[in-house]
mmCIF file of C-alpha atoms in Angstrom:
data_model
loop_
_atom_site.group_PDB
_atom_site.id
_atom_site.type_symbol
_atom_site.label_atom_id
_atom_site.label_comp_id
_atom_site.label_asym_id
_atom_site.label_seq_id
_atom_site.Cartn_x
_atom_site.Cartn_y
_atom_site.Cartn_z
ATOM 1 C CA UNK Y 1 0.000 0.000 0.000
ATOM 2 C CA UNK Y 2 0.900 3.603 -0.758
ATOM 3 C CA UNK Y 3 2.108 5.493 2.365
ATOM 4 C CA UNK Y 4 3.540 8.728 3.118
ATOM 5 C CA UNK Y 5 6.616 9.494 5.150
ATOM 6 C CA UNK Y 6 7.420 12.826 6.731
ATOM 7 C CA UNK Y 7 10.801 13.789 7.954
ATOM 8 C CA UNK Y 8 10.785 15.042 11.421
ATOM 9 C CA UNK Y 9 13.736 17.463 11.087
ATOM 10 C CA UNK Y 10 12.280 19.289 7.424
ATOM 11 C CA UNK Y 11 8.795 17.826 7.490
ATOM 12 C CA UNK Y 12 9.854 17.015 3.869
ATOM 13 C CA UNK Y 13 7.526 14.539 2.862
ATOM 14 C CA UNK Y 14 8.239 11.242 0.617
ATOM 15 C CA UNK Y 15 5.998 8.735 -1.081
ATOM 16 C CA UNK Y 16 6.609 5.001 -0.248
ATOM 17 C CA UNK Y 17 4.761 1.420 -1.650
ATOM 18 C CA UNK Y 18 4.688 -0.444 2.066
ATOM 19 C CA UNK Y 19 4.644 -4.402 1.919
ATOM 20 C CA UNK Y 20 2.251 -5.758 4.902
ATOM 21 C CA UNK Y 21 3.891 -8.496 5.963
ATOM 22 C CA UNK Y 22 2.855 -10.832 9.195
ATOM 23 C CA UNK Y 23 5.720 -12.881 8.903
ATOM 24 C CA UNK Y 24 8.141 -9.444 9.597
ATOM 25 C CA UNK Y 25 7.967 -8.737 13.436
ATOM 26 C CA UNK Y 26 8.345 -4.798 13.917
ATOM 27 C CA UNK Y 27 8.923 -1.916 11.076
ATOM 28 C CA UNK Y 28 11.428 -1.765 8.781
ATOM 29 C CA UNK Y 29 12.731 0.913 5.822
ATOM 30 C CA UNK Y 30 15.446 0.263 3.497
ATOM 31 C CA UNK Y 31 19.356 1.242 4.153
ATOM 32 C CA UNK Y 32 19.947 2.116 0.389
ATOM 33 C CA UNK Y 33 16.531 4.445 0.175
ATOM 34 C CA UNK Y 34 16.499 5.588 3.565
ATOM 35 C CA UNK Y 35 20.286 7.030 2.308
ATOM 36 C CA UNK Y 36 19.140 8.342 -0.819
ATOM 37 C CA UNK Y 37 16.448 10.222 0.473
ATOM 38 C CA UNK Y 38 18.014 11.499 3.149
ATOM 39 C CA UNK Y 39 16.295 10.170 6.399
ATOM 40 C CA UNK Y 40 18.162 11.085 9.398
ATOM 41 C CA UNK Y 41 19.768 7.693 11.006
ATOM 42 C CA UNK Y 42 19.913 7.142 14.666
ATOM 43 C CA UNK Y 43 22.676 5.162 15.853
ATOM 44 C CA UNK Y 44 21.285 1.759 18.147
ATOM 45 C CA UNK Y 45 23.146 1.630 21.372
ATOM 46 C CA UNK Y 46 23.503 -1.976 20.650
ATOM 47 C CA UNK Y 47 23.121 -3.705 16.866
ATOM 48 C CA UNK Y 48 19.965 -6.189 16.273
ATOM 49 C CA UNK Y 49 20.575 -9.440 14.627
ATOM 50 C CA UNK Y 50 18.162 -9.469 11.941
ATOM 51 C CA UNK Y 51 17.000 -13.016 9.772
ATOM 52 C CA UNK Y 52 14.988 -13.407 6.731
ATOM 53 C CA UNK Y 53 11.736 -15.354 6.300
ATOM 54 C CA UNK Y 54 13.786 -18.555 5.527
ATOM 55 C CA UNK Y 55 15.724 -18.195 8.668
ATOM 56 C CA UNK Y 56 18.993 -17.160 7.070
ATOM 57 C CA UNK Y 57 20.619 -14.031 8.293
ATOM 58 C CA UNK Y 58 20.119 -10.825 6.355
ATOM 59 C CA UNK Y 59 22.912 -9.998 3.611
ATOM 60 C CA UNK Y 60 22.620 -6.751 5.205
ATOM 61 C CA UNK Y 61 23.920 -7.460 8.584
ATOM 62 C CA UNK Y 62 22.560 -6.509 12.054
ATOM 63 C CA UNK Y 63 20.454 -4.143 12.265
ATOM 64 C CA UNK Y 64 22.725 -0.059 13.666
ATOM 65 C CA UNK Y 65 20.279 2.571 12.446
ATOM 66 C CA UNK Y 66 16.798 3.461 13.508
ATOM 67 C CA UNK Y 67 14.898 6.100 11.585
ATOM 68 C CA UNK Y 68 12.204 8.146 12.765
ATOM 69 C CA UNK Y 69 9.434 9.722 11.088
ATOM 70 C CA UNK Y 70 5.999 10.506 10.930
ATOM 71 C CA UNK Y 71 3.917 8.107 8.858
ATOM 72 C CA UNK Y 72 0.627 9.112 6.939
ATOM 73 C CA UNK Y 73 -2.385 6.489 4.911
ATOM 74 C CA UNK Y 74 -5.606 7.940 4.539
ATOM 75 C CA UNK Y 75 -6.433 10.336 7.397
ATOM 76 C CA UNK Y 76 -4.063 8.110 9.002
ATOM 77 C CA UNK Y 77 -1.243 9.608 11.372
ATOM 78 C CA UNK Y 78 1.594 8.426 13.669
ATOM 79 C CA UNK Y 79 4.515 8.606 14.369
ATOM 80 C CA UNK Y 80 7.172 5.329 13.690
ATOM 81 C CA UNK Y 81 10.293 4.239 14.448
ATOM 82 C CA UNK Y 82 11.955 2.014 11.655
ATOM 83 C CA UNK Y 83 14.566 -0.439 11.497
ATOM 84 C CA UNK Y 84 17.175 0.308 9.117
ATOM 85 C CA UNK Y 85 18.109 -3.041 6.837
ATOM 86 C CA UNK Y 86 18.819 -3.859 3.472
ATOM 87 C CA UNK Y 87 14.748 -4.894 1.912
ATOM 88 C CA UNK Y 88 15.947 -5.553 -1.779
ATOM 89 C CA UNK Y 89 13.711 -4.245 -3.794
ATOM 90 C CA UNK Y 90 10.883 -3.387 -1.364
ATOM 91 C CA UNK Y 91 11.211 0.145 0.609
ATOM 92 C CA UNK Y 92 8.978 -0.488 3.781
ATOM 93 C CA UNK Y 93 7.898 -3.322 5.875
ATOM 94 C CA UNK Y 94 5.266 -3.448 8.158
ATOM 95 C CA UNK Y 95 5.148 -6.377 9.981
ATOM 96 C CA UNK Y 96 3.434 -8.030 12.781
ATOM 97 C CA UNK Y 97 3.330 -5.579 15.532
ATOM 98 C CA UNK Y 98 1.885 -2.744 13.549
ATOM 99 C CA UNK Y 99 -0.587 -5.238 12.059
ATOM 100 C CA UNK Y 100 -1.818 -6.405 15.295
ATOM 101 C CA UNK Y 101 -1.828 -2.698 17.337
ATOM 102 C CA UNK Y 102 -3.840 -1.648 14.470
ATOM 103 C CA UNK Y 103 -5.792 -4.329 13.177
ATOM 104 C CA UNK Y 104 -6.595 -2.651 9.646
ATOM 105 C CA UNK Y 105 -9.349 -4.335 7.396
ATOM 106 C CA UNK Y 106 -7.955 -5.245 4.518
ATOM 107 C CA UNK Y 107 -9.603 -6.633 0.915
ATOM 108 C CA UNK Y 108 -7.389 -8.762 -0.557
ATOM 109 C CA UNK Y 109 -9.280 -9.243 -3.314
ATOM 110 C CA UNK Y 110 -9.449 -5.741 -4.235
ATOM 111 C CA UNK Y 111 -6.098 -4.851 -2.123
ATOM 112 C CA UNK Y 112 -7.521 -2.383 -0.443
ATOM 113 C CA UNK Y 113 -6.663 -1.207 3.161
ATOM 114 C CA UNK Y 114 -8.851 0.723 5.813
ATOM 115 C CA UNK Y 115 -7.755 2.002 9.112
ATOM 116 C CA UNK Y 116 -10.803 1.265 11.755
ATOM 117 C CA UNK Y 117 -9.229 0.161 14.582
ATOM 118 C CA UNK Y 118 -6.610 2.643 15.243
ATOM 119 C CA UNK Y 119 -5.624 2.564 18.610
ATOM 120 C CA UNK Y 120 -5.902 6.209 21.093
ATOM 121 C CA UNK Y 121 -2.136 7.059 19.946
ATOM 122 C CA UNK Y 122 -2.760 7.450 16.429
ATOM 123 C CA UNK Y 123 -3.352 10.982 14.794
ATOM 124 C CA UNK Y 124 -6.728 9.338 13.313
ATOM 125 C CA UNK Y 125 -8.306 8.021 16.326
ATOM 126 C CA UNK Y 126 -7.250 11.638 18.030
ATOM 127 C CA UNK Y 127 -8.787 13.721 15.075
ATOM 128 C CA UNK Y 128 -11.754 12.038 15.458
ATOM 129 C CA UNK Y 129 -12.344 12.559 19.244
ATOM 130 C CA UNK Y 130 -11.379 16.097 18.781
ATOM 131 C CA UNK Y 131 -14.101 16.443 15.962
ATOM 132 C CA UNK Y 132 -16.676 14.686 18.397
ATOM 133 C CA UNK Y 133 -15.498 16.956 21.551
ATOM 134 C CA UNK Y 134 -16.060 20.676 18.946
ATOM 135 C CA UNK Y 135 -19.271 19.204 17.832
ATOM 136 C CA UNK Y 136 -20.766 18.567 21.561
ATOM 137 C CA UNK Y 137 -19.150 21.956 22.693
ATOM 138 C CA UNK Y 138 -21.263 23.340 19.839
ATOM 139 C CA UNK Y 139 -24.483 21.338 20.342
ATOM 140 C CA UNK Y 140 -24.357 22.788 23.981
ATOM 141 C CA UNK Y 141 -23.722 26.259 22.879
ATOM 142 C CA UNK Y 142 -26.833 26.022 20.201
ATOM 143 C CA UNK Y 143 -28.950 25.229 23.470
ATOM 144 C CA UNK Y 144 -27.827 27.866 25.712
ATOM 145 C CA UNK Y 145 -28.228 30.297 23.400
ATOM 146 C CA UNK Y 146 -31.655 28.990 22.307
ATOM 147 C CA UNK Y 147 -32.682 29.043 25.927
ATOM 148 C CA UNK Y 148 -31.397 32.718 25.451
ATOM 149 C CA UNK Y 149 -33.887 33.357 22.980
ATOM 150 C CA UNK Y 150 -36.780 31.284 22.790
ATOM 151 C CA UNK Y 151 -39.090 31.604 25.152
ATOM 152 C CA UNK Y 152 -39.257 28.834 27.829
ATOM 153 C CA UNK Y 153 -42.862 28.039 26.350
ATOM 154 C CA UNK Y 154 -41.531 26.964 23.299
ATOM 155 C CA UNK Y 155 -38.666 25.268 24.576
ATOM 156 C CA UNK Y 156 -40.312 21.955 23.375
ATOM 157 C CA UNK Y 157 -40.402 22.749 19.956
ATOM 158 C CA UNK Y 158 -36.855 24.183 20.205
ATOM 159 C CA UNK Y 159 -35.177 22.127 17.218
ATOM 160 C CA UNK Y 160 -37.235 24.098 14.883
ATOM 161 C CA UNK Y 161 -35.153 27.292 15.703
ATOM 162 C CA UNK Y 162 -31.651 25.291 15.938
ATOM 163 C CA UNK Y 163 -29.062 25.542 13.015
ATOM 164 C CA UNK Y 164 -29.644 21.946 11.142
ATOM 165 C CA UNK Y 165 -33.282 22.667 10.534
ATOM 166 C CA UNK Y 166 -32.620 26.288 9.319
ATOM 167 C CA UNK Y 167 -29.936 24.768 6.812
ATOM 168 C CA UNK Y 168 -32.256 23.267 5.168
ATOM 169 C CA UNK Y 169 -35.097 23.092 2.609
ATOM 170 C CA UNK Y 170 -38.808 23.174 3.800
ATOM 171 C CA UNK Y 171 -40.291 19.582 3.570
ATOM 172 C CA UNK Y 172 -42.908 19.712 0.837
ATOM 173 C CA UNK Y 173 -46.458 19.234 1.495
ATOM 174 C CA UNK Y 174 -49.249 18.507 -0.108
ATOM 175 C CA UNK Y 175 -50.799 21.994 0.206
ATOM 176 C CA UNK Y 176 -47.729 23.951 -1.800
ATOM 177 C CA UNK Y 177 -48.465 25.882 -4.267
ATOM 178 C CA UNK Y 178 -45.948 26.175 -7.526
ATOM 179 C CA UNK Y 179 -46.189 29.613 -9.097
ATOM 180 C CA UNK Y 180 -46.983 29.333 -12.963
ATOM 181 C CA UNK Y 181 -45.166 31.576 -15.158
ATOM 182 C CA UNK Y 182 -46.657 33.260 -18.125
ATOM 183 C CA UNK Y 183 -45.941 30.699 -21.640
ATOM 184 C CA UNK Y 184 -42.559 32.561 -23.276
ATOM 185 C CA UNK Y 185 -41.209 34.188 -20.352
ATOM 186 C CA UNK Y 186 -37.988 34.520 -19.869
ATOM 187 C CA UNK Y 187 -36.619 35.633 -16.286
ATOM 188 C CA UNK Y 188 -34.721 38.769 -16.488
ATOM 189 C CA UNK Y 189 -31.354 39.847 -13.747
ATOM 190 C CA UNK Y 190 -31.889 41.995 -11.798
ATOM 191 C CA UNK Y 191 -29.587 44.595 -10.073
ATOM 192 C CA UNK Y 192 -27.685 43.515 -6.892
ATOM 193 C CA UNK Y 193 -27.566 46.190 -4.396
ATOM 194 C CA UNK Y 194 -25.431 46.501 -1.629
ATOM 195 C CA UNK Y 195 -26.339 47.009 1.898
ATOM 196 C CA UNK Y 196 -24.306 48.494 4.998
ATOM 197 C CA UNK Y 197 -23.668 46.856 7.702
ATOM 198 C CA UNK Y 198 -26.643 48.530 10.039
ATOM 199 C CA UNK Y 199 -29.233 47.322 7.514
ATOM 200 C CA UNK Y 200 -27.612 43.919 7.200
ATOM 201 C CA UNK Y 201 -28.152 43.512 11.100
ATOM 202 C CA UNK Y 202 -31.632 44.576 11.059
ATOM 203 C CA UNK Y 203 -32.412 41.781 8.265
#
């Protein structure tokens, strides 16, 4: 799947094709593209002996570098720490522990991957709670100042004054009435005219 990469020093961002693999354990980028793009190494404080799928060990060596970076897929955001190794062709693993602290569906058929059960650390899962916190702070603020307002009376009926039913379009009825135009008419423009702010306020 297509993911993005940002660098945390620049925010330069950088187009990758990730391979989801469950038989990988952690994250990994590759030495030779993490180089030429110019991700900033960190040095491991002690090297990680790293084998491929067949059990051999990788032609790259242990495992020195880490590489940090923030990591974007469809609304998706976190931020990842990579293991630096050589990956052939492939630029980015993502293996078994991402799969499993994420649990993305995932079409095979179609190869097509959604993020739905992003876990409270992600940038996805957060900008969705935010979005549900600013929409109750503004449901609340609707009421207060509807209470403001409306008379207590009508305080049953008080969804007819609030802001979703004034967005909208009257629900026809049956007793509407359409307004026939004369056969050949054609509707003319008419002249816009401004108005200041005082007699926007009173409309």
């Amino acid at each position: 799947m297509k993911v993005g990469l940002e660098k945390l020093e620049n925010h330069e961002g950088v187009a990758v094709r990730a391979l989801l693999d469950s038989g990988a354990t952690g994250l990994f980028i590759d030495t030779t593209f993490a180089r030429e793009k110019g991700f900033k190494m960190e040095k491991l404080k002690k090297p990680l002996l790293v084998r491929n799928v067949n059990g051999t060990v990788n032609a790259g060596g242990a495992i020195t570098h880490q590489v940090e970076c923030n990591m974007f897929f469809k609304g998706h955001v976190e931020r990842a720490r990579m293991d630096v190794c050589n990956l052939g062709k492939t630029e980015v693993i993502l293996g078994m522990l991402w799969l499993a602290a994420h649990n993305p569906k995932i079409d095979w058929e179609k190869g097509e991957v959604e993020m739905m059960c992003c876990p409270p650390i992600c940038g996805k899962r957060k900008q969705e709670e935010k979005r549900k916190e600013v929409k109750k702070v503004e449901r609340d603020k609707d009421k207060e100042m509807l209470k403001k307002l409306v008379p207590k009376r009508f305080w049953r009926w008080r969804k007819v004054f609030g802001k979703k039913k004034l967005e909208r379009m009257p629900v026809q009825k049956t007793w509407d009435h359409a307004i026939e135009l004369k056969e050949g008419f054609t509707p003319k423009k008419g002249k816009v005219y401004s108005l200041s702010r005082e007699e926007r306020e009173k409309i």
